[in-house]
PDB file of C-alpha atoms in Angstrom:
ATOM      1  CA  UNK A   1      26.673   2.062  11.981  1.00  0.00           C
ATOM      2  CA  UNK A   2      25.250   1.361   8.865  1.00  0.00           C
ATOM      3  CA  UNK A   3      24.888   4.573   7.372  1.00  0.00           C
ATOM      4  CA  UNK A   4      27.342   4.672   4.764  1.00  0.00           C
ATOM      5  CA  UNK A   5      25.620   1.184   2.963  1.00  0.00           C
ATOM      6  CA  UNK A   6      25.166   1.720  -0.672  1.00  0.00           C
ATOM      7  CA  UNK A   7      22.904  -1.614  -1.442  1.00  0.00           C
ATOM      8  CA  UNK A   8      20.096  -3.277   0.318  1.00  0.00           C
ATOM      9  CA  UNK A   9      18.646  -6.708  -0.629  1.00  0.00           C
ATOM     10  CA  UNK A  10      15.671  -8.139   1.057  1.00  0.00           C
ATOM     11  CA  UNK A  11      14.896 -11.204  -0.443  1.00  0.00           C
ATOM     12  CA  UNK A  12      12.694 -14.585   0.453  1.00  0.00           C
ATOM     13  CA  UNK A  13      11.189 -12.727   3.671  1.00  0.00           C
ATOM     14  CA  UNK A  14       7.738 -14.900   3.769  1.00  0.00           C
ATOM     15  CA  UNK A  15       6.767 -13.192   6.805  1.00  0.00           C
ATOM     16  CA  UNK A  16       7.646  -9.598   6.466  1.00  0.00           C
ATOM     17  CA  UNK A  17       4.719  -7.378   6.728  1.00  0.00           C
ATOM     18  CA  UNK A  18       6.043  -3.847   6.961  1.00  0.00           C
ATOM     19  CA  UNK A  19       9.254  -2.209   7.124  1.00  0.00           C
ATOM     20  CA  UNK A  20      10.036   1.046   9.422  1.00  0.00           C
ATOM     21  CA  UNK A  21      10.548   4.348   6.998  1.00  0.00           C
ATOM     22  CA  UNK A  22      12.599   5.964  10.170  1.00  0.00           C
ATOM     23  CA  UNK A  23      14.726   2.998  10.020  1.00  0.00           C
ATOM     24  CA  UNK A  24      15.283   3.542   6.300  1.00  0.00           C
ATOM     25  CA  UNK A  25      16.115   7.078   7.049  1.00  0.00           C
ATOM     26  CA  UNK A  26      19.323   6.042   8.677  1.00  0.00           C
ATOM     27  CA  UNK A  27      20.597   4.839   5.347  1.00  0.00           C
ATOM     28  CA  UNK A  28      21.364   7.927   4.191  1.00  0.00           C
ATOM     29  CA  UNK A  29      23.915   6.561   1.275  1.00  0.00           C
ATOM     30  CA  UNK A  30      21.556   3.904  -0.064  1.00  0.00           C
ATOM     31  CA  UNK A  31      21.575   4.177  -3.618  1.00  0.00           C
ATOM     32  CA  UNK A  32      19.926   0.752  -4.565  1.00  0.00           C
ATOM     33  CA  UNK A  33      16.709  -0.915  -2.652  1.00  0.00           C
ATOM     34  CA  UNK A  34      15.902  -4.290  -3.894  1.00  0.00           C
ATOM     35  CA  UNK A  35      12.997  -6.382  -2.877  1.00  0.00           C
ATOM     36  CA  UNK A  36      12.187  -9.600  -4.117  1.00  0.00           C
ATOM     37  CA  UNK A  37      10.079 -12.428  -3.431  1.00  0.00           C
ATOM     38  CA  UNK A  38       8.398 -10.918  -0.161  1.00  0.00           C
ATOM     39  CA  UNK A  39       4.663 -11.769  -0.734  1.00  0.00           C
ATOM     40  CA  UNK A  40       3.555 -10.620   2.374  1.00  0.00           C
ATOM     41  CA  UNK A  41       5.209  -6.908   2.261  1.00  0.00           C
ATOM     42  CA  UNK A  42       2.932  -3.733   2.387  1.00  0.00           C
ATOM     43  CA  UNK A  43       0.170  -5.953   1.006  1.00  0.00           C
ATOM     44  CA  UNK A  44      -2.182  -6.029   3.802  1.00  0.00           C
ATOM     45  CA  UNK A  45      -4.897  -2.842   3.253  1.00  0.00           C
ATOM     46  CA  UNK A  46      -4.304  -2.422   7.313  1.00  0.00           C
ATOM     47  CA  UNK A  47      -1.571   0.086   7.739  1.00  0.00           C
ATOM     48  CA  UNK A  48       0.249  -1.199  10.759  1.00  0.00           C
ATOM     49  CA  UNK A  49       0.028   1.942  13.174  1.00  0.00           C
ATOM     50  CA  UNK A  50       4.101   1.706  13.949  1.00  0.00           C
ATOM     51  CA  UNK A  51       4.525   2.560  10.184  1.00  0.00           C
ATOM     52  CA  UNK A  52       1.808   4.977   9.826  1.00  0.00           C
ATOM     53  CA  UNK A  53       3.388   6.805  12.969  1.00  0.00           C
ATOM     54  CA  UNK A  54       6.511   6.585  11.339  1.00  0.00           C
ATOM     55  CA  UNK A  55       5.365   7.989   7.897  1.00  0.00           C
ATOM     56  CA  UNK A  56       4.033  11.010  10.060  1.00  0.00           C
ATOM     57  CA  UNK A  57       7.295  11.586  12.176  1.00  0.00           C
ATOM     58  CA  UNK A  58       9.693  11.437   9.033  1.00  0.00           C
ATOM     59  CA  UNK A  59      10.450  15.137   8.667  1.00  0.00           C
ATOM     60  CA  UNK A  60      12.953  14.442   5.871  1.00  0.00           C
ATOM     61  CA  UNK A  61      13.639  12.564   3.166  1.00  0.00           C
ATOM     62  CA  UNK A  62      14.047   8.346   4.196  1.00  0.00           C
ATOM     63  CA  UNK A  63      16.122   7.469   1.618  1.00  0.00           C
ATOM     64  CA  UNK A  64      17.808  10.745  -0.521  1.00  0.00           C
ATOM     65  CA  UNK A  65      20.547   9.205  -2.306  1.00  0.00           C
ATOM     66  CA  UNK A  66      18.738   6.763  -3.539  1.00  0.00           C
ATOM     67  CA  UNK A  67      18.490   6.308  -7.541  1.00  0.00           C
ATOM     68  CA  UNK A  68      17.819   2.285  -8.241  1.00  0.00           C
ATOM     69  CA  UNK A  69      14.576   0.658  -6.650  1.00  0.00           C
ATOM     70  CA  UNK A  70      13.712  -2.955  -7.615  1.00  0.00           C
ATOM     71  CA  UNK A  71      10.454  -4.959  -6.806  1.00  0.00           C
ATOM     72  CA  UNK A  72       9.910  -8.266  -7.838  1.00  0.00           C
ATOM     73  CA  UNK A  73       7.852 -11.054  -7.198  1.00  0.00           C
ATOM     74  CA  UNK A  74       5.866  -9.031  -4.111  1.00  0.00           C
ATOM     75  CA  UNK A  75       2.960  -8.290  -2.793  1.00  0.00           C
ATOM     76  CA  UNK A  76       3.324  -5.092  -2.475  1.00  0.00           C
ATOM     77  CA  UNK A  77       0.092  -2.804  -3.129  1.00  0.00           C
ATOM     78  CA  UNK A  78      -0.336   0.391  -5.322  1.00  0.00           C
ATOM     79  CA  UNK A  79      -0.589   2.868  -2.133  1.00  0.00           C
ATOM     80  CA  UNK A  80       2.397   1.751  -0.580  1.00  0.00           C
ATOM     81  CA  UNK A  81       4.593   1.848  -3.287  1.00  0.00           C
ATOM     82  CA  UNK A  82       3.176   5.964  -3.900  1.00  0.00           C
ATOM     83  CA  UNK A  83       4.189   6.657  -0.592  1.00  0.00           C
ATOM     84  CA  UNK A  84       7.745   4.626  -0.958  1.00  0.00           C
ATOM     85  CA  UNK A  85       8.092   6.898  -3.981  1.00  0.00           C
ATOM     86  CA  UNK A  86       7.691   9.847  -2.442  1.00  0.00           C
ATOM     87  CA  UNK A  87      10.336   9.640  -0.414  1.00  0.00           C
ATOM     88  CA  UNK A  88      12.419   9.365  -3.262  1.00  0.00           C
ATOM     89  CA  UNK A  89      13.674  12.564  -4.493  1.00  0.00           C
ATOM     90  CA  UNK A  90      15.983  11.486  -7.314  1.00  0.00           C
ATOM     91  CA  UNK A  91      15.299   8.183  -8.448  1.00  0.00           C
ATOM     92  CA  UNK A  92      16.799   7.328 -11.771  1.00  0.00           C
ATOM     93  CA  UNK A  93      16.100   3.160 -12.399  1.00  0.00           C
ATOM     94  CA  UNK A  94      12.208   1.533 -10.979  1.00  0.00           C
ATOM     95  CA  UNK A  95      12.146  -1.855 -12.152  1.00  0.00           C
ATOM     96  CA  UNK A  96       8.433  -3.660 -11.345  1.00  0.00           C
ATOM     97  CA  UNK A  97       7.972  -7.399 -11.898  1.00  0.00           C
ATOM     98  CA  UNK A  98       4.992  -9.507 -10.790  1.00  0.00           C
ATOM     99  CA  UNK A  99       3.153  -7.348  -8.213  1.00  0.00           C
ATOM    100  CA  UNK A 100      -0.492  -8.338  -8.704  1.00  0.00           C
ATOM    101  CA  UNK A 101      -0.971  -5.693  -5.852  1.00  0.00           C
ATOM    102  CA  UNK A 102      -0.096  -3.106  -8.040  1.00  0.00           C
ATOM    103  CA  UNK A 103      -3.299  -2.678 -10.323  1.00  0.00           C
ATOM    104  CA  UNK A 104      -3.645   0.987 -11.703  1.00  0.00           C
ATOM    105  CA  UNK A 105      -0.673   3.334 -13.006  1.00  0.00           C
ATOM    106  CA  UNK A 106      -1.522   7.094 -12.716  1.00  0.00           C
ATOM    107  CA  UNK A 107       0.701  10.228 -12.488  1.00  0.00           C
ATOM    108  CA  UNK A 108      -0.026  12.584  -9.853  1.00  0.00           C
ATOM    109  CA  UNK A 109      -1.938  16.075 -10.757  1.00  0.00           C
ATOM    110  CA  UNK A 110      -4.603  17.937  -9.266  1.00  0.00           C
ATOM    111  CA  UNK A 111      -7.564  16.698 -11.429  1.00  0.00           C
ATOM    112  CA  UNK A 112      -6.991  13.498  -9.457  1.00  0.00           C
ATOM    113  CA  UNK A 113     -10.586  13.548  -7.866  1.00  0.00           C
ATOM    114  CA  UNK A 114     -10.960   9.777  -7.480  1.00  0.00           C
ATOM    115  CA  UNK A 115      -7.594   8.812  -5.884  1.00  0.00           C
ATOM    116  CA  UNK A 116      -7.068   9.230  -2.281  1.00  0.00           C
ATOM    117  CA  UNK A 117      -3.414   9.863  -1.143  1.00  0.00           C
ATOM    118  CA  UNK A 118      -1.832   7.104   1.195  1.00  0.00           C
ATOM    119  CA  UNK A 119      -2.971   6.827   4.149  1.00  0.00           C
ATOM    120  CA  UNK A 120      -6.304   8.075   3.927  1.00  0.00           C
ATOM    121  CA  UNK A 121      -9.978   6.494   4.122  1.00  0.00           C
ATOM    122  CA  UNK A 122     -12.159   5.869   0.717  1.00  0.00           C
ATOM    123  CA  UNK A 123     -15.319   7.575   1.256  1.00  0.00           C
ATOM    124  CA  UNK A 124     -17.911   4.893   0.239  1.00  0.00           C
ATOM    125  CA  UNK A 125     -21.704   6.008  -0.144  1.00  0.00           C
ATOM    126  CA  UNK A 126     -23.335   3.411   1.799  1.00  0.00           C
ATOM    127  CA  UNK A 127     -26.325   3.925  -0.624  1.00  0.00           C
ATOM    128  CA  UNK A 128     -25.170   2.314  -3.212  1.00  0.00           C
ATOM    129  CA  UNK A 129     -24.579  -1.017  -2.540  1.00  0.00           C
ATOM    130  CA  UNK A 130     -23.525  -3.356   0.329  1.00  0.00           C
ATOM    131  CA  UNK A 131     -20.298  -4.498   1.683  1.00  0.00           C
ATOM    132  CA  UNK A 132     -19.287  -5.826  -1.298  1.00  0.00           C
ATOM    133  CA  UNK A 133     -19.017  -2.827  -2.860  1.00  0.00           C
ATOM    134  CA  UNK A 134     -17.120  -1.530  -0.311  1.00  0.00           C
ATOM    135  CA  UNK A 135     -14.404  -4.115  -0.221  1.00  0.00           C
ATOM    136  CA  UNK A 136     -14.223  -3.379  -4.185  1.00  0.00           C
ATOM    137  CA  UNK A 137     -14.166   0.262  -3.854  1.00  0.00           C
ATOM    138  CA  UNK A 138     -11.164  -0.286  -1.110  1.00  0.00           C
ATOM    139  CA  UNK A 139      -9.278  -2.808  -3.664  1.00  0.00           C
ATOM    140  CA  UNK A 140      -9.618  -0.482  -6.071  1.00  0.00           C
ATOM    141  CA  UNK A 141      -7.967   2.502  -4.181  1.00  0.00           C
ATOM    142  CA  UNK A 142      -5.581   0.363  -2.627  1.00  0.00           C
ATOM    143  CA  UNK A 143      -4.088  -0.778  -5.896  1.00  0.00           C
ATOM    144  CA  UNK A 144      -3.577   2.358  -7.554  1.00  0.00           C
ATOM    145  CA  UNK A 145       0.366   3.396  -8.439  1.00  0.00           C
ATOM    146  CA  UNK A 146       0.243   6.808  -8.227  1.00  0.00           C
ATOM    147  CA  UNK A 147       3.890   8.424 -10.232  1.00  0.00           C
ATOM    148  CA  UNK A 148       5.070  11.348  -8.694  1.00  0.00           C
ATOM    149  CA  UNK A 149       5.746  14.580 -10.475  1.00  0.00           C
ATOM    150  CA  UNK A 150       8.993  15.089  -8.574  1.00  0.00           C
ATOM    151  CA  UNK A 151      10.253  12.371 -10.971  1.00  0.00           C
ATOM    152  CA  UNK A 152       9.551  13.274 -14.041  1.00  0.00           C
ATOM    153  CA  UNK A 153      12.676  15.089 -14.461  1.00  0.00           C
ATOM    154  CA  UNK A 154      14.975  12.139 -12.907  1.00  0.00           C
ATOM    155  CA  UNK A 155      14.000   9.130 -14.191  1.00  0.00           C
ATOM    156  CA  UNK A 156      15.607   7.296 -16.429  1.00  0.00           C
ATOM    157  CA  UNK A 157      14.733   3.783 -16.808  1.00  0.00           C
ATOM    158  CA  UNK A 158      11.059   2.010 -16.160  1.00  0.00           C
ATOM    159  CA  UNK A 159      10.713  -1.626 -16.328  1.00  0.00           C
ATOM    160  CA  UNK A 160       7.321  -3.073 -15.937  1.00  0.00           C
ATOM    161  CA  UNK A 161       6.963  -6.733 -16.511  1.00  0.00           C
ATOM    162  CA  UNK A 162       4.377  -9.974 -15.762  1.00  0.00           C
ATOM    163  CA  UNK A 163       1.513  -7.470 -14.394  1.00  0.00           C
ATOM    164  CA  UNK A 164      -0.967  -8.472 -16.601  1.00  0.00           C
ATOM    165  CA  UNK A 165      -4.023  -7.263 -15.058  1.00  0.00           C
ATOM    166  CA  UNK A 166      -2.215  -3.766 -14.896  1.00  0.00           C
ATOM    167  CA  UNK A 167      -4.175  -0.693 -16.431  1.00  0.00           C
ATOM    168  CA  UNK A 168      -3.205   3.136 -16.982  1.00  0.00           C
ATOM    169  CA  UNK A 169      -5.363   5.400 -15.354  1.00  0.00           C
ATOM    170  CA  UNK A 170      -5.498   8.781 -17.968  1.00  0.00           C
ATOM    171  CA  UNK A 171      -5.802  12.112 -15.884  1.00  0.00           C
ATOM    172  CA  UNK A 172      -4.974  13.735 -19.105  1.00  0.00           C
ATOM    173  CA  UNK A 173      -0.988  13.190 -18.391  1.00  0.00           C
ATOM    174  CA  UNK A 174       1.232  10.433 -19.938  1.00  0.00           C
ATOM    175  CA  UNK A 175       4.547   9.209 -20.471  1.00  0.00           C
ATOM    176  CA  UNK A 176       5.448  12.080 -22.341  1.00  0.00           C
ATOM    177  CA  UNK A 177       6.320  14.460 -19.988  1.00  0.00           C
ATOM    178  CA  UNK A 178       8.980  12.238 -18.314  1.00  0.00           C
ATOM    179  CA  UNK A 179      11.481  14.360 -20.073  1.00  0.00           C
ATOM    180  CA  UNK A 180      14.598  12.005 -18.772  1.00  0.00           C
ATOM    181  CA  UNK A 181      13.255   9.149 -19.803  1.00  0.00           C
ATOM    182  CA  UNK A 182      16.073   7.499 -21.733  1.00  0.00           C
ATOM    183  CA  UNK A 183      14.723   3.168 -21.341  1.00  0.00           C
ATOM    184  CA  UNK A 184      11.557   1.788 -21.367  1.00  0.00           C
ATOM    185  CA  UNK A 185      10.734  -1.730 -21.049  1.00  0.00           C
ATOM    186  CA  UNK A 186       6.909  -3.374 -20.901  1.00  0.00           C
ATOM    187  CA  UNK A 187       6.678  -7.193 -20.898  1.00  0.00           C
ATOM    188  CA  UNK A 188       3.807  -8.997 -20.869  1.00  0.00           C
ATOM    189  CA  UNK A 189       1.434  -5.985 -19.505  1.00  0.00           C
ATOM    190  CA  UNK A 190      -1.160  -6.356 -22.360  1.00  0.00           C
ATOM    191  CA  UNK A 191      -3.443  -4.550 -20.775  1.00  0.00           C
ATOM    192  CA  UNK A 192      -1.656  -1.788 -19.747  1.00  0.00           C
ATOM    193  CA  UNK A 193      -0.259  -1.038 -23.233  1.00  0.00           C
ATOM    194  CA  UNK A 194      -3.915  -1.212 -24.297  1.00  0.00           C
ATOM    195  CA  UNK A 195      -5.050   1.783 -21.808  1.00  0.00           C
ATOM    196  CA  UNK A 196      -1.623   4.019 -22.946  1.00  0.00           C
ATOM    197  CA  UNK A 197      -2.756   4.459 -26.394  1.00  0.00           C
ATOM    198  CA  UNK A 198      -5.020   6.957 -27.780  1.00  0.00           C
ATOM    199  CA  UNK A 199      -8.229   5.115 -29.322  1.00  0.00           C
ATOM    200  CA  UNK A 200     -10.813   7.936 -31.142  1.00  0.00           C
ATOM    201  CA  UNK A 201     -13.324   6.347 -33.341  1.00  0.00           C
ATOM    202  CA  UNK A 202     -13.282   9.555 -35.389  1.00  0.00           C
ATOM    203  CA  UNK A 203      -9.813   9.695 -36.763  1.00  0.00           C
ATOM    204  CA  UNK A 204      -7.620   6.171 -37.758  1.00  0.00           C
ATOM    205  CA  UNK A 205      -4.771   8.650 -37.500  1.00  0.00           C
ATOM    206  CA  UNK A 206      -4.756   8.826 -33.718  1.00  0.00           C
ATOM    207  CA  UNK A 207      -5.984   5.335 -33.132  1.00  0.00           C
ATOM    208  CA  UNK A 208      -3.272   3.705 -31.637  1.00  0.00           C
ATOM    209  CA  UNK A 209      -1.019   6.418 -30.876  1.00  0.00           C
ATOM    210  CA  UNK A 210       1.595   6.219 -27.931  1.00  0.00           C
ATOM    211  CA  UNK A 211       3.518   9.578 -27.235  1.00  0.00           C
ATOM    212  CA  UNK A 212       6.601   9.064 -25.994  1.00  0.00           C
ATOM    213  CA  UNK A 213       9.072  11.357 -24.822  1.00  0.00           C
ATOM    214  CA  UNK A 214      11.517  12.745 -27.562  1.00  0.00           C
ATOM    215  CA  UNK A 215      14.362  11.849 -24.687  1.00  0.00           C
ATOM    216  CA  UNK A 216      13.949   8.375 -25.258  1.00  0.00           C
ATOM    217  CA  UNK A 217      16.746   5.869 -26.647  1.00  0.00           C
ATOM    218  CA  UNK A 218      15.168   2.788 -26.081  1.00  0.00           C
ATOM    219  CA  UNK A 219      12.305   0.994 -26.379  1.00  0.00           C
ATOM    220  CA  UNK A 220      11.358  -3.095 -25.689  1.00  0.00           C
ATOM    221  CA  UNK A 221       8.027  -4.317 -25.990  1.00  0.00           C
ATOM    222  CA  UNK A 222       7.118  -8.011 -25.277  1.00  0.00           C
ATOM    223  CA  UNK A 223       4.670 -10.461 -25.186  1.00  0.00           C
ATOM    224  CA  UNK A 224       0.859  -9.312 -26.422  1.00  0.00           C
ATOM    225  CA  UNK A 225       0.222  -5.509 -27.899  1.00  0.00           C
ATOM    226  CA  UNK A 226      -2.277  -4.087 -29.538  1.00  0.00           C
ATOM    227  CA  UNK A 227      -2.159  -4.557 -33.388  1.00  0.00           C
ATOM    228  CA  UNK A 228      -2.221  -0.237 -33.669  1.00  0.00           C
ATOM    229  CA  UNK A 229       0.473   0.525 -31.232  1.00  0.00           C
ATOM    230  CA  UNK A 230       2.214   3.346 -32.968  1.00  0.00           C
ATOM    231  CA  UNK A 231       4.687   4.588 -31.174  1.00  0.00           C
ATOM    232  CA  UNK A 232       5.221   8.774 -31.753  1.00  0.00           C
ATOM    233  CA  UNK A 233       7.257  11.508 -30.240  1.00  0.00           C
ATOM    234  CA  UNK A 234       6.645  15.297 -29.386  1.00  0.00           C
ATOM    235  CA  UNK A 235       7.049  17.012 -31.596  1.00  0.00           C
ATOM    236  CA  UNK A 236       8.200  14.878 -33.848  1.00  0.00           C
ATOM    237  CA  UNK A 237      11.634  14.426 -32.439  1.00  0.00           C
ATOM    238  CA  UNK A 238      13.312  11.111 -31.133  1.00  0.00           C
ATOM    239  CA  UNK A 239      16.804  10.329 -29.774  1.00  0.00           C
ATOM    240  CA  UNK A 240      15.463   6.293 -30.618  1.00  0.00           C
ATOM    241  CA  UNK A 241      18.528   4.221 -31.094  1.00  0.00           C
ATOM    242  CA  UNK A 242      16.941   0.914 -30.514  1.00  0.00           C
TER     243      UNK A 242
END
């Protein structure tokens, strides 16, 4: 009886672990998600087996109408949110704010070698090294934000803020090619503005250098960034208004 909501808050849920993707199927109208202050959420790196049998069951699309997803203040990790996003066929607005869980932005593509899809296991060559470097290797993996190329022509607006320890991951893809892109916001994410640019010893004309999508109207940076950010455009062209 709830299939025509059209906004969904979870907020302050301590204890919540996982959440059913059949049961978000049933929202079929949802158009915003919004979850906030849930530390415990899709943070453990155990995938409860009710929600990994319910990943595998979903023959369609859990939530299809739905264009606004907010996170803030959760645990959630890098893998779960890839396979949220997924799901997400024309998402417009992702805002992100203070997910330490979330560790490593990449966008998806086939030269990928090193990330594993959700779900599966990290192989881990037991020569090298001891548990430890297991548990890293697993952290590692399990942290990693993997974009979607389904969403690179609906997107609209990205907010990232207060992940500091965040990093880029460069598969030879970037921003650019979010040709929708219209808003994009970065607060204090140091590091990850440091891993966007282009640094080449060889020319002080590239050092620094952020391509952006020509679609882009606006553009708010805060807190620390590198003294050579330089912003630039394909081709040359920008819709920048402020």
């Amino acid at each position: 009886n709830l299939r025509g909501l059209r906004y969904l808050r979870i907020d302050g849920c301590q204890n919540l672990v996982s959440i059913a993707f059949t049961g978000l199927g049933e929202l079929i109208s949802l158009r915003s998600l919004e979850i906030c202050s849930c530390r415990k959420l899709f943070s453990s790196n155990v995938i409860p087996e009710h929600t990994r049998s319910d990943e595998t069951a979903a023959s369609c699309k859990p939530l299809p109408s739905l264009v606004t997803l907010r996170i803030k203040c959760c645990g959630i990790a890098g893998k779960w949110l890839s396979s949220m996003l997924g799901y997400v066929p024309a998402l417009v607005e992702l805002f992100l704010e203070d997910c330490p869980g979330i560790t490593q932005l990449t966008i998806e593509g086939e030269e990928e070698e090193n990330i594993q899809p959700y779900g599966t296991s990290v192989p881990v060559d037991s020569s090298s090294g001891g548990p430890e470097d297991t548990l890293l290797t697993s952290s590692v993996q399990d942290g990693i934000f993997c974009l979607p190329l389904n969403l690179m022509s609906s997107l609209k607006k990205i907010s990232i803020r207060e992940c500091p320890h965040l990093v880029f991951h460069r598969n030879n893809k970037d921003l650019s090619g979010f040709t929708c892109l219209e808003k994009l916001t970065v607060w204090g994410c140091p590091r990850l503005l440091s891993s966007l640019v282009d640094r080449d010893g060889n020319d002080d004309e590239m050092n620094g250098r952020w391509l952006l999508p020509k679609s882009l109207e606006e553009l708010e940076i805060r807190g620390d960034s590198p003294g050579m950010l330089q912003p630039c455009f394909l081709g040359n062209l920008t819709c920048l208004k402020k």
